[in-house]
mmCIF file of C-alpha atoms in Angstrom:
data_model
loop_
_atom_site.group_PDB
_atom_site.id
_atom_site.type_symbol
_atom_site.label_atom_id
_atom_site.label_comp_id
_atom_site.label_asym_id
_atom_site.label_seq_id
_atom_site.Cartn_x
_atom_site.Cartn_y
_atom_site.Cartn_z
ATOM 1 C CA MET B 1 -4.420 -56.175 21.321
ATOM 2 C CA ILE B 2 -7.954 -56.033 21.933
ATOM 3 C CA LYS B 3 -9.098 -56.778 18.043
ATOM 4 C CA THR B 4 -6.497 -60.328 18.691
ATOM 5 C CA LEU B 5 -8.000 -60.958 21.364
ATOM 6 C CA VAL B 6 -11.713 -60.718 19.635
ATOM 7 C CA TYR B 7 -10.817 -62.713 16.536
ATOM 8 C CA VAL B 8 -9.105 -65.291 19.427
ATOM 9 C CA LEU B 9 -12.479 -65.574 20.898
ATOM 10 C CA LEU B 10 -14.133 -66.106 17.448
ATOM 11 C CA VAL B 11 -12.045 -68.917 16.632
ATOM 12 C CA LEU B 12 -13.166 -70.725 20.135
ATOM 13 C CA VAL B 13 -16.451 -70.100 19.840
ATOM 14 C CA ALA B 14 -16.122 -71.578 16.111
ATOM 15 C CA LEU B 15 -14.693 -74.561 17.262
ATOM 16 C CA CYS B 16 -17.150 -75.265 20.290
ATOM 17 C CA LEU B 17 -20.137 -74.957 17.958
ATOM 18 C CA SER B 18 -18.621 -76.657 14.726
ATOM 19 C CA PRO B 19 -19.348 -80.336 15.860
ATOM 20 C CA LEU B 20 -22.889 -79.308 16.849
ATOM 21 C CA ILE B 21 -23.044 -77.875 12.955
ATOM 22 C CA ILE B 22 -21.675 -80.890 11.577
ATOM 23 C CA GLY B 23 -23.898 -82.830 13.356
ATOM 24 C CA GLN B 24 -26.999 -81.216 12.199
ATOM 25 C CA SER B 25 -26.061 -79.766 9.004
ATOM 26 C CA GLY B 26 -29.113 -78.874 7.474
ATOM 27 C CA TYR B 27 -30.077 -79.176 3.859
ATOM 28 C CA VAL B 28 -29.742 -76.649 0.835
ATOM 29 C CA TYR B 29 -31.250 -76.924 -2.639
ATOM 30 C CA ILE B 30 -31.081 -74.444 -5.207
ATOM 31 C CA ALA B 31 -32.498 -74.433 -8.613
ATOM 32 C CA ILE B 32 -31.732 -72.565 -11.580
ATOM 33 C CA GLY B 33 -33.572 -73.067 -14.830
ATOM 34 C CA ASP B 34 -32.421 -76.477 -15.907
ATOM 35 C CA TYR B 35 -29.777 -76.572 -13.086
ATOM 36 C CA GLN B 36 -30.031 -78.319 -9.645
ATOM 37 C CA ILE B 37 -27.953 -78.091 -6.767
ATOM 38 C CA GLU B 38 -28.439 -79.907 -3.444
ATOM 39 C CA THR B 39 -25.866 -79.880 -0.894
ATOM 40 C CA SER B 40 -25.725 -79.361 2.999
ATOM 41 C CA LEU B 41 -25.833 -76.188 5.215
ATOM 42 C CA VAL B 42 -21.973 -76.118 6.096
ATOM 43 C CA THR B 43 -21.092 -76.560 2.297
ATOM 44 C CA GLY B 44 -23.398 -74.200 1.064
ATOM 45 C CA VAL B 45 -21.819 -71.210 3.811
ATOM 46 C CA VAL B 46 -18.446 -72.463 2.745
ATOM 47 C CA GLY B 47 -19.272 -72.423 -0.748
ATOM 48 C CA LEU B 48 -20.600 -68.563 -0.419
ATOM 49 C CA ILE B 49 -17.525 -67.695 1.637
ATOM 50 C CA VAL B 50 -15.228 -68.963 -1.367
ATOM 51 C CA PHE B 51 -17.333 -67.575 -3.859
ATOM 52 C CA TYR B 52 -17.145 -64.135 -2.365
ATOM 53 C CA PHE B 53 -13.612 -64.012 -1.973
ATOM 54 C CA ALA B 54 -13.462 -65.027 -5.334
ATOM 55 C CA LEU B 55 -15.358 -62.274 -6.391
ATOM 56 C CA GLN B 56 -12.996 -59.740 -4.296
ATOM 57 C CA LEU B 57 -10.129 -61.463 -6.142
ATOM 58 C CA LEU B 58 -11.208 -60.766 -9.297
ATOM 59 C CA GLU B 59 -12.292 -57.100 -8.554
ATOM 60 C CA TRP B 60 -8.741 -56.660 -7.319
ATOM 61 C CA LEU B 61 -7.066 -58.137 -10.390
ATOM 62 C CA ILE B 62 -9.367 -55.563 -12.518
ATOM 63 C CA MET B 63 -8.341 -52.918 -10.789
ATOM 64 C CA LEU B 64 -4.816 -53.875 -10.837
ATOM 65 C CA LEU B 65 -5.308 -54.056 -14.695
ATOM 66 C CA LEU B 66 -6.957 -50.623 -14.972
ATOM 67 C CA ASN B 67 -3.937 -49.029 -12.987
ATOM 68 C CA ILE B 68 -1.392 -50.510 -15.045
ATOM 69 C CA ILE B 69 -3.216 -49.132 -18.472
ATOM 70 C CA LEU B 70 -4.265 -45.481 -17.082
ATOM 71 C CA SER B 71 -0.857 -45.317 -15.230
ATOM 72 C CA SER B 72 1.311 -45.861 -18.403
ATOM 73 C CA ARG B 73 -1.280 -43.884 -20.647
ATOM 74 C CA TYR B 74 -0.857 -40.503 -18.139
ATOM 75 C CA LEU B 75 2.846 -41.307 -16.656
ATOM 76 C CA PRO B 76 4.029 -38.426 -18.872
ATOM 77 C CA GLU B 77 1.576 -36.386 -17.717
ATOM 78 C CA GLN B 78 2.399 -37.049 -13.774
ATOM 79 C CA TRP B 79 6.441 -36.653 -15.041
ATOM 80 C CA ARG B 80 5.535 -33.012 -16.242
ATOM 81 C CA ARG B 81 3.433 -32.146 -13.195
ATOM 82 C CA LYS B 82 6.070 -33.401 -11.024
ATOM 83 C CA ALA B 83 8.636 -31.547 -12.940
ATOM 84 C CA ALA B 84 6.596 -28.042 -12.550
ATOM 85 C CA LYS B 85 6.800 -28.406 -8.820
ATOM 86 C CA LYS B 86 9.871 -29.184 -8.574
ATOM 87 C CA HIS B 87 10.585 -25.910 -10.788
ATOM 88 C CA THR B 88 8.567 -23.911 -8.929
ATOM 89 C CA LEU B 89 10.340 -24.685 -5.706
ATOM 90 C CA ILE B 90 13.337 -23.839 -7.336
ATOM 91 C CA GLY B 91 11.798 -20.659 -8.680
ATOM 92 C CA ALA B 92 10.761 -19.569 -5.068
ATOM 93 C CA LEU B 93 14.154 -20.200 -3.623
ATOM 94 C CA ALA B 94 15.706 -18.098 -6.248
ATOM 95 C CA LEU B 95 12.906 -15.266 -5.562
ATOM 96 C CA ALA B 96 14.215 -15.365 -1.939
ATOM 97 C CA GLU B 97 17.966 -14.798 -3.172
ATOM 98 C CA GLU B 98 16.821 -12.200 -5.702
ATOM 99 C CA ASP B 99 18.278 -14.174 -8.134
ATOM 100 C CA TRP B 100 15.793 -12.650 -10.867
ATOM 101 C CA PRO B 101 17.401 -14.676 -14.035
ATOM 102 C CA ALA B 102 16.886 -18.253 -12.547
ATOM 103 C CA ALA B 103 13.923 -17.076 -10.937
ATOM 104 C CA GLU B 104 12.210 -16.273 -13.971
ATOM 105 C CA LYS B 105 13.189 -19.211 -15.803
ATOM 106 C CA SER B 106 12.083 -21.598 -12.931
ATOM 107 C CA MET B 107 8.967 -20.025 -12.267
ATOM 108 C CA ALA B 108 8.156 -19.675 -16.168
ATOM 109 C CA LYS B 109 8.828 -23.385 -16.656
ATOM 110 C CA GLY B 110 6.689 -24.318 -13.712
ATOM 111 C CA ALA B 111 3.765 -22.653 -14.882
ATOM 112 C CA GLU B 112 3.319 -24.651 -17.888
ATOM 113 C CA LYS B 113 1.750 -27.752 -15.826
ATOM 114 C CA GLY B 114 1.959 -26.137 -12.695
ATOM 115 C CA GLU B 115 -0.965 -26.624 -9.921
ATOM 116 C CA ILE B 116 -1.288 -22.946 -9.471
ATOM 117 C CA PRO B 117 -0.085 -21.718 -12.770
ATOM 118 C CA LEU B 118 -1.210 -18.081 -12.065
ATOM 119 C CA LEU B 119 1.328 -17.878 -9.140
ATOM 120 C CA ASN B 120 4.202 -18.697 -11.418
ATOM 121 C CA LEU B 121 3.350 -15.949 -13.867
ATOM 122 C CA PHE B 122 3.011 -13.309 -11.141
ATOM 123 C CA ALA B 123 6.528 -14.698 -9.722
ATOM 124 C CA ALA B 124 8.070 -14.584 -13.647
ATOM 125 C CA ALA B 125 6.635 -11.262 -14.137
ATOM 126 C CA ARG B 126 8.183 -9.772 -11.020
ATOM 127 C CA ALA B 127 11.769 -11.454 -11.813
ATOM 128 C CA ALA B 128 11.523 -10.144 -15.422
ATOM 129 C CA HIS B 129 10.728 -6.558 -14.026
ATOM 130 C CA TYR B 130 13.825 -6.476 -11.669
ATOM 131 C CA GLN B 131 16.092 -7.585 -14.863
ATOM 132 C CA ASP B 132 13.985 -4.473 -16.631
ATOM 133 C CA ASN B 133 12.952 -6.998 -19.024
ATOM 134 C CA ILE B 134 9.594 -5.216 -19.675
ATOM 135 C CA ALA B 135 8.621 -7.334 -22.806
ATOM 136 C CA ALA B 136 8.622 -10.576 -20.913
ATOM 137 C CA ARG B 137 6.819 -9.045 -17.701
ATOM 138 C CA ASP B 138 4.248 -8.093 -19.772
ATOM 139 C CA HIS B 139 4.010 -11.171 -21.661
ATOM 140 C CA TYR B 140 3.409 -13.230 -18.177
ATOM 141 C CA LEU B 141 0.944 -10.726 -17.246
ATOM 142 C CA ALA B 142 -0.930 -11.050 -20.471
ATOM 143 C CA GLN B 143 -1.002 -14.334 -19.703
ATOM 144 C CA ALA B 144 -2.249 -14.186 -16.207
ATOM 145 C CA GLU B 145 -5.179 -11.977 -17.366
ATOM 146 C CA LYS B 146 -6.617 -14.542 -19.718
ATOM 147 C CA ASP B 147 -7.894 -15.738 -16.142
ATOM 148 C CA PRO B 148 -10.961 -13.773 -15.385
ATOM 149 C CA ILE B 149 -10.395 -14.244 -11.158
ATOM 150 C CA ALA B 150 -6.820 -13.019 -11.851
ATOM 151 C CA LYS B 151 -7.965 -9.379 -13.477
ATOM 152 C CA THR B 152 -7.347 -7.044 -10.529
ATOM 153 C CA ALA B 153 -4.356 -8.594 -9.307
ATOM 154 C CA VAL B 154 -2.763 -8.257 -13.200
ATOM 155 C CA TYR B 155 -4.197 -4.464 -12.892
ATOM 156 C CA THR B 156 -2.979 -3.748 -9.814
ATOM 157 C CA SER B 157 0.811 -5.320 -10.795
ATOM 158 C CA ARG B 158 0.803 -3.514 -14.040
ATOM 159 C CA THR B 159 0.166 0.003 -12.435
ATOM 160 C CA ARG B 160 2.432 -0.737 -9.764
ATOM 161 C CA TYR B 161 5.326 -1.758 -12.461
ATOM 162 C CA LEU B 162 4.588 1.325 -14.878
ATOM 163 C CA LEU B 163 4.685 3.585 -11.515
ATOM 164 C CA LYS B 164 8.058 2.318 -10.605
ATOM 165 C CA GLN B 165 9.115 2.926 -14.244
ATOM 166 C CA GLY B 166 8.013 6.819 -14.383
ATOM 167 C CA GLU B 167 5.308 5.944 -16.795
ATOM 168 C CA LEU B 168 2.930 7.944 -14.989
ATOM 169 C CA ALA B 169 0.476 8.406 -17.620
ATOM 170 C CA LYS B 170 0.087 4.832 -18.338
ATOM 171 C CA ALA B 171 -0.104 3.543 -14.924
ATOM 172 C CA ARG B 172 -2.967 6.435 -14.423
ATOM 173 C CA GLU B 173 -4.849 4.577 -17.500
ATOM 174 C CA VAL B 174 -4.619 0.947 -15.992
ATOM 175 C CA LEU B 175 -5.312 2.424 -12.432
ATOM 176 C CA ASN B 176 -8.507 3.885 -14.034
ATOM 177 C CA LYS B 177 -9.962 0.222 -14.826
ATOM 178 C CA LEU B 178 -9.493 -0.559 -11.332
ATOM 179 C CA ASN B 179 -11.873 2.358 -10.237
ATOM 180 C CA PRO B 180 -10.820 3.401 -6.859
ATOM 181 C CA THR B 181 -13.715 3.514 -4.529
ATOM 182 C CA SER B 182 -14.179 2.704 -1.021
ATOM 183 C CA LYS B 183 -15.093 -0.779 -1.725
ATOM 184 C CA SER B 184 -11.826 -1.246 -3.220
ATOM 185 C CA SER B 185 -8.645 -3.411 -1.732
ATOM 186 C CA ALA B 186 -5.954 -1.573 0.402
ATOM 187 C CA PRO B 187 -3.346 -2.404 -2.039
ATOM 188 C CA VAL B 188 -5.524 -0.731 -4.595
ATOM 189 C CA LEU B 189 -6.432 2.421 -2.660
ATOM 190 C CA LYS B 190 -2.471 3.004 -1.339
ATOM 191 C CA LEU B 191 -1.277 2.613 -4.827
ATOM 192 C CA ALA B 192 -4.146 5.424 -5.883
ATOM 193 C CA GLN B 193 -2.884 7.429 -3.320
ATOM 194 C CA GLU B 194 1.074 7.391 -4.443
ATOM 195 C CA LEU B 195 0.031 7.598 -8.043
ATOM 196 C CA TYR B 196 -2.313 10.884 -7.788
ATOM 197 C CA GLN B 197 0.711 12.272 -5.415
ATOM 198 C CA GLN B 198 3.392 11.540 -8.090
ATOM 199 C CA GLN B 199 0.780 12.910 -10.543
ATOM 200 C CA GLN B 200 -0.055 15.984 -8.533
ATOM 201 C CA ASP B 201 -3.511 15.306 -9.037
ATOM 202 C CA TRP B 202 -4.947 17.047 -5.548
ATOM 203 C CA GLN B 203 -8.447 16.824 -6.666
ATOM 204 C CA ALA B 204 -8.717 13.272 -6.850
ATOM 205 C CA LEU B 205 -6.240 12.864 -3.723
ATOM 206 C CA LYS B 206 -8.648 14.766 -1.814
ATOM 207 C CA LEU B 207 -11.697 12.887 -2.936
ATOM 208 C CA LEU B 208 -9.536 9.481 -1.595
ATOM 209 C CA LEU B 209 -8.798 10.831 1.632
ATOM 210 C CA PRO B 210 -11.654 10.314 3.433
ATOM 211 C CA THR B 211 -11.413 6.461 2.404
ATOM 212 C CA LEU B 212 -8.001 6.414 3.201
ATOM 213 C CA LYS B 213 -9.007 7.777 6.846
ATOM 214 C CA LYS B 214 -11.864 5.453 7.283
ATOM 215 C CA ARG B 215 -10.100 2.295 6.304
ATOM 216 C CA GLN B 216 -7.279 3.230 8.470
ATOM 217 C CA LEU B 217 -4.573 3.074 5.601
ATOM 218 C CA LEU B 218 -2.762 5.750 7.122
ATOM 219 C CA ALA B 219 -1.594 6.926 10.719
ATOM 220 C CA GLU B 220 -3.319 9.857 12.079
ATOM 221 C CA ALA B 221 -0.703 12.490 11.904
ATOM 222 C CA GLU B 222 0.431 11.309 8.317
ATOM 223 C CA TYR B 223 -3.264 11.797 7.080
ATOM 224 C CA GLU B 224 -3.442 15.236 8.640
ATOM 225 C CA GLN B 225 -0.141 16.513 6.847
ATOM 226 C CA LEU B 226 -0.887 14.956 3.770
ATOM 227 C CA SER B 227 -4.757 16.552 4.254
ATOM 228 C CA THR B 228 -3.478 20.211 4.724
ATOM 229 C CA LYS B 229 -0.799 19.725 2.081
ATOM 230 C CA THR B 230 -3.626 18.768 -0.664
ATOM 231 C CA ASN B 231 -6.272 21.716 0.532
ATOM 232 C CA SER B 232 -3.485 24.265 1.017
ATOM 233 C CA ILE B 233 -2.179 23.434 -2.791
ATOM 234 C CA LEU B 234 -5.688 23.217 -4.216
ATOM 235 C CA MET B 235 -6.418 26.741 -2.599
ATOM 236 C CA LEU B 236 -2.923 28.098 -4.669
ATOM 237 C CA ASN B 237 -4.253 26.300 -7.761
ATOM 238 C CA ALA B 238 -8.035 27.974 -6.897
ATOM 239 C CA ALA B 239 -6.516 31.263 -6.379
ATOM 240 C CA LYS B 240 -4.840 31.567 -9.972
ATOM 241 C CA ILE B 241 -8.323 30.590 -11.548
ATOM 242 C CA SER B 242 -10.698 33.097 -10.005
ATOM 243 C CA GLU B 243 -11.801 34.493 -6.937
ATOM 244 C CA ALA B 244 -15.022 32.737 -7.116
ATOM 245 C CA GLU B 245 -12.764 29.357 -7.188
ATOM 246 C CA LEU B 246 -10.712 30.712 -4.159
ATOM 247 C CA ASN B 247 -13.675 31.594 -2.104
ATOM 248 C CA LYS B 248 -15.324 28.173 -2.929
ATOM 249 C CA CYS B 249 -12.137 25.980 -2.137
ATOM 250 C CA TRP B 250 -12.166 27.860 1.012
ATOM 251 C CA HIS B 251 -16.074 27.298 1.821
ATOM 252 C CA TRP B 252 -15.838 23.400 1.329
ATOM 253 C CA LEU B 253 -13.119 23.419 4.332
ATOM 254 C CA SER B 254 -14.579 22.019 7.435
ATOM 255 C CA LYS B 255 -14.319 24.657 10.574
ATOM 256 C CA SER B 256 -11.535 22.650 11.851
ATOM 257 C CA GLU B 257 -9.526 22.885 8.986
ATOM 258 C CA ARG B 258 -9.980 26.567 8.230
ATOM 259 C CA LYS B 259 -8.288 27.029 11.937
ATOM 260 C CA LYS B 260 -5.042 25.794 10.138
ATOM 261 C CA ASP B 261 -2.108 27.909 9.730
ATOM 262 C CA GLU B 262 -1.333 26.707 6.495
ATOM 263 C CA LEU B 263 -4.799 26.720 4.912
ATOM 264 C CA LEU B 264 -5.455 30.159 6.353
ATOM 265 C CA ILE B 265 -2.207 31.269 5.232
ATOM 266 C CA ALA B 266 -2.880 30.022 1.681
ATOM 267 C CA TYR B 267 -6.271 31.965 1.310
ATOM 268 C CA ALA B 268 -4.882 35.028 2.592
ATOM 269 C CA HIS B 269 -2.419 35.106 -0.141
ATOM 270 C CA GLY B 270 -5.372 34.834 -2.434
ATOM 271 C CA LEU B 271 -7.274 37.352 -0.768
ATOM 272 C CA VAL B 272 -4.108 39.510 -1.312
ATOM 273 C CA LEU B 273 -4.015 38.816 -5.078
ATOM 274 C CA TYR B 274 -7.599 39.831 -5.288
ATOM 275 C CA ASN B 275 -6.991 43.238 -3.647
ATOM 276 C CA HIS B 276 -8.869 42.039 -0.112
ATOM 277 C CA LYS B 277 -5.647 42.731 1.836
ATOM 278 C CA GLU B 278 -7.721 44.157 4.954
ATOM 279 C CA GLN B 279 -9.741 40.925 5.031
ATOM 280 C CA ALA B 280 -6.315 38.768 4.619
ATOM 281 C CA ILE B 281 -4.713 40.908 7.667
ATOM 282 C CA LYS B 282 -7.782 40.320 9.715
ATOM 283 C CA LEU B 283 -7.632 36.796 9.578
ATOM 284 C CA ILE B 284 -3.938 36.784 9.920
ATOM 285 C CA SER B 285 -4.366 39.000 13.077
ATOM 286 C CA LYS B 286 -7.423 36.932 14.519
ATOM 287 C CA GLN B 287 -5.222 33.830 14.041
ATOM 288 C CA LEU B 288 -1.874 35.497 15.559
ATOM 289 C CA ILE B 289 -3.877 36.343 18.708
ATOM 290 C CA ALA B 290 -5.572 32.924 19.005
ATOM 291 C CA SER B 291 -2.043 30.547 18.251
ATOM 292 C CA PRO B 292 1.054 32.342 17.177
ATOM 293 C CA SER B 293 2.916 29.665 15.290
ATOM 294 C CA ALA B 294 6.525 29.917 13.316
ATOM 295 C CA ALA B 295 4.323 29.385 10.078
ATOM 296 C CA LEU B 296 2.354 32.867 11.023
ATOM 297 C CA PHE B 297 5.945 34.342 11.554
ATOM 298 C CA SER B 298 7.146 33.188 8.397
ATOM 299 C CA ALA B 299 3.998 34.689 6.275
ATOM 300 C CA ILE B 300 3.691 37.663 7.750
ATOM 301 C CA PRO B 301 6.675 39.671 6.248
ATOM 302 C CA ASP B 302 5.054 38.978 2.798
ATOM 303 C CA LEU B 303 1.316 39.708 3.255
ATOM 304 C CA ILE B 304 1.845 43.135 4.932
ATOM 305 C CA ASN B 305 4.131 46.055 3.923
ATOM 306 C CA ALA B 306 5.451 49.049 6.315
ATOM 307 C CA GLN B 307 1.965 50.699 6.398
ATOM 308 C CA ASP B 308 0.387 47.767 8.005
ATOM 309 C CA GLN B 309 0.598 48.901 11.564
ATOM 310 C CA ASP B 310 -1.807 46.732 13.114
ATOM 311 C CA VAL B 311 0.048 43.547 12.731
ATOM 312 C CA ARG B 312 3.116 44.599 14.180
ATOM 313 C CA LYS B 313 1.379 45.643 17.260
ATOM 314 C CA LEU B 314 0.383 42.621 17.739
ATOM 315 C CA LEU B 315 3.766 41.106 17.133
ATOM 316 C CA ILE B 316 5.237 43.556 19.749
ATOM 317 C CA LYS B 317 2.723 42.034 22.072
ATOM 318 C CA LEU B 318 4.120 38.913 21.890
ATOM 319 C CA GLU B 319 7.830 40.003 22.699
ATOM 320 C CA THR B 320 7.750 38.806 26.218
ATOM 321 C CA THR B 321 6.541 35.337 25.754
ATOM 322 C CA HIS B 322 8.495 34.851 22.238
ATOM 323 C CA GLU B 323 11.536 36.531 23.024
ATOM 324 C CA ASN B 324 13.837 33.371 22.415
ATOM 325 C CA ASP B 325 11.944 32.189 19.658
ATOM 326 C CA ALA B 326 13.784 32.096 16.531
ATOM 327 C CA ASP B 327 10.955 32.576 14.083
ATOM 328 C CA TYR B 328 9.465 35.409 15.914
ATOM 329 C CA GLN B 329 13.002 37.246 15.802
ATOM 330 C CA ILE B 330 13.143 36.377 11.935
ATOM 331 C CA CYS B 331 9.702 38.128 11.424
ATOM 332 C CA LEU B 332 10.176 41.329 13.149
ATOM 333 C CA ALA B 333 13.793 41.386 11.541
ATOM 334 C CA LYS B 334 12.227 41.262 8.117
ATOM 335 C CA LEU B 335 9.484 43.859 9.268
ATOM 336 C CA ALA B 336 12.285 46.319 10.524
ATOM 337 C CA MET B 337 13.875 45.803 6.908
ATOM 338 C CA GLN B 338 10.567 46.799 5.169
ATOM 339 C CA GLN B 339 10.814 49.950 7.280
ATOM 340 C CA ARG B 340 14.313 50.498 6.323
ATOM 341 C CA ASP B 341 15.228 50.367 9.965
ATOM 342 C CA ALA B 342 18.961 48.598 9.656
ATOM 343 C CA LYS B 343 19.487 49.400 13.525
ATOM 344 C CA GLN B 344 16.244 47.059 14.778
ATOM 345 C CA ALA B 345 16.805 44.339 12.139
ATOM 346 C CA LYS B 346 20.389 44.143 13.287
ATOM 347 C CA ILE B 347 19.277 43.530 16.980
ATOM 348 C CA HIS B 348 16.806 40.944 15.902
ATOM 349 C CA TRP B 349 19.219 39.216 13.573
ATOM 350 C CA GLN B 350 21.667 39.240 16.619
ATOM 351 C CA ASN B 351 18.811 37.487 18.790
ATOM 352 C CA VAL B 352 18.340 34.828 15.771
ATOM 353 C CA CYS B 353 22.022 33.788 15.902
ATOM 354 C CA ARG B 354 22.050 33.579 19.713
ATOM 355 C CA ILE B 355 18.919 31.466 19.921
ATOM 356 C CA ALA B 356 19.431 29.306 16.734
ATOM 357 C CA PRO B 357 22.689 30.151 14.718
ATOM 358 C CA THR B 358 22.460 29.121 10.903
ATOM 359 C CA ASN B 359 24.420 30.054 8.046
ATOM 360 C CA GLN B 360 21.110 32.474 6.429
ATOM 361 C CA SER B 361 21.043 34.330 9.834
ATOM 362 C CA TRP B 362 24.744 34.990 9.873
ATOM 363 C CA LEU B 363 24.539 36.067 6.415
ATOM 364 C CA ALA B 364 21.901 38.186 7.147
ATOM 365 C CA LEU B 365 23.326 39.753 10.116
ATOM 366 C CA ALA B 366 26.659 40.286 8.108
ATOM 367 C CA GLN B 367 24.457 42.294 5.552
ATOM 368 C CA VAL B 368 23.007 44.582 7.545
ATOM 369 C CA GLN B 369 26.262 45.275 9.502
ATOM 370 C CA GLU B 370 27.739 46.048 6.268
ATOM 371 C CA GLN B 371 24.535 48.399 5.629
ATOM 372 C CA LEU B 372 25.545 50.132 8.911
ATOM 373 C CA GLY B 373 28.995 50.462 8.163
ATOM 374 C CA GLU B 374 30.210 48.036 10.807
ATOM 375 C CA ASN B 375 32.681 46.369 8.519
ATOM 376 C CA THR B 376 34.909 44.304 11.022
ATOM 377 C CA ALA B 377 31.719 43.119 12.767
ATOM 378 C CA ALA B 378 30.457 41.634 9.527
ATOM 379 C CA ALA B 379 33.742 40.397 8.737
ATOM 380 C CA HIS B 380 33.207 38.428 11.596
ATOM 381 C CA SER B 381 29.722 37.326 10.740
ATOM 382 C CA TYR B 382 30.931 36.089 7.463
ATOM 383 C CA ARG B 383 33.369 33.957 9.020
ATOM 384 C CA ASN B 384 30.595 32.512 11.484
ATOM 385 C CA ALA B 385 28.656 31.962 8.477
ATOM 386 C CA ALA B 386 31.261 29.805 6.516
ATOM 387 C CA ASN B 387 31.709 27.669 9.879
ATOM 388 C CA THR B 388 28.073 26.660 9.991
ATOM 389 C CA MET B 389 27.788 25.499 6.379
#
């Protein structure tokens, strides 16, 4: 509305000034070489305007002609790009529907003239993998690898696919090219964690764990569980090598880690293996006094024998607080059997069956009852064992 009003005002001003301009037309003289032009000011101005519009028209005609020529020359290329977009869209929809054959076919076609061919190649590789078409998958990844910026993504994808295939050695070779460090991306670090676990390369996993914790890629509980498992296995493996390796592995642990039952038990087993049973019992006793647990109750029967009375005395002191603890009662039952005290073992197995009856506890009670000649009671226990299966 305002623009129209401005145009109207300009026209009105022109109408008002035109008589004055015509009355005082002025004079224009232009000389170019042998050519001379004489005209009035109004005619010159009009001529300039007409000349300007003529130039604009000529420019428009030239650009139109160029566009027609260029579009006709590159028209097939535009058609191919348009077709690539269509194939990519169809492929994306097929991926969403998990129609892997259609997704692979469309994405492969879209990669030829697509705007982002890498996207198409990775999608086609994924579709081929889900069809177990390993050759096609590797072909698409090899094509994507030609782009320098895609190498990390290609190695990551290849490692993941080989891991899913169960080709752990080949997956490790590719992962080593990524060289997982604290600066690596989160997917690479998670992939390394999974591969190390499947390969049971606990030493490599131990070196990776601090980075996983720092980058918060594992929940606190998950980290503690994995860390304890890793250190326990390393401790047991070190014990198989030598006493020096066992002690080295133990002293590498932090003070808080040495207080964990699983690690302390693993170290105690190693000490017993190298004839340091007294030291092992001392560690177990200290831990038992500080914080008795199911892990300790389970490990004690394997670490001591009928002659070791100190730990037994400590366990007896816990009877008032752990009377209804099934793990505690199982421990006492096994220790009683070490001393061939079937009557005492029967009492403890009866307590276990009262607190937390299981198939194994009923079977253990039945066997003890058979040793004592209580055949009727043993038959009853066997029936209870069958009912709890």
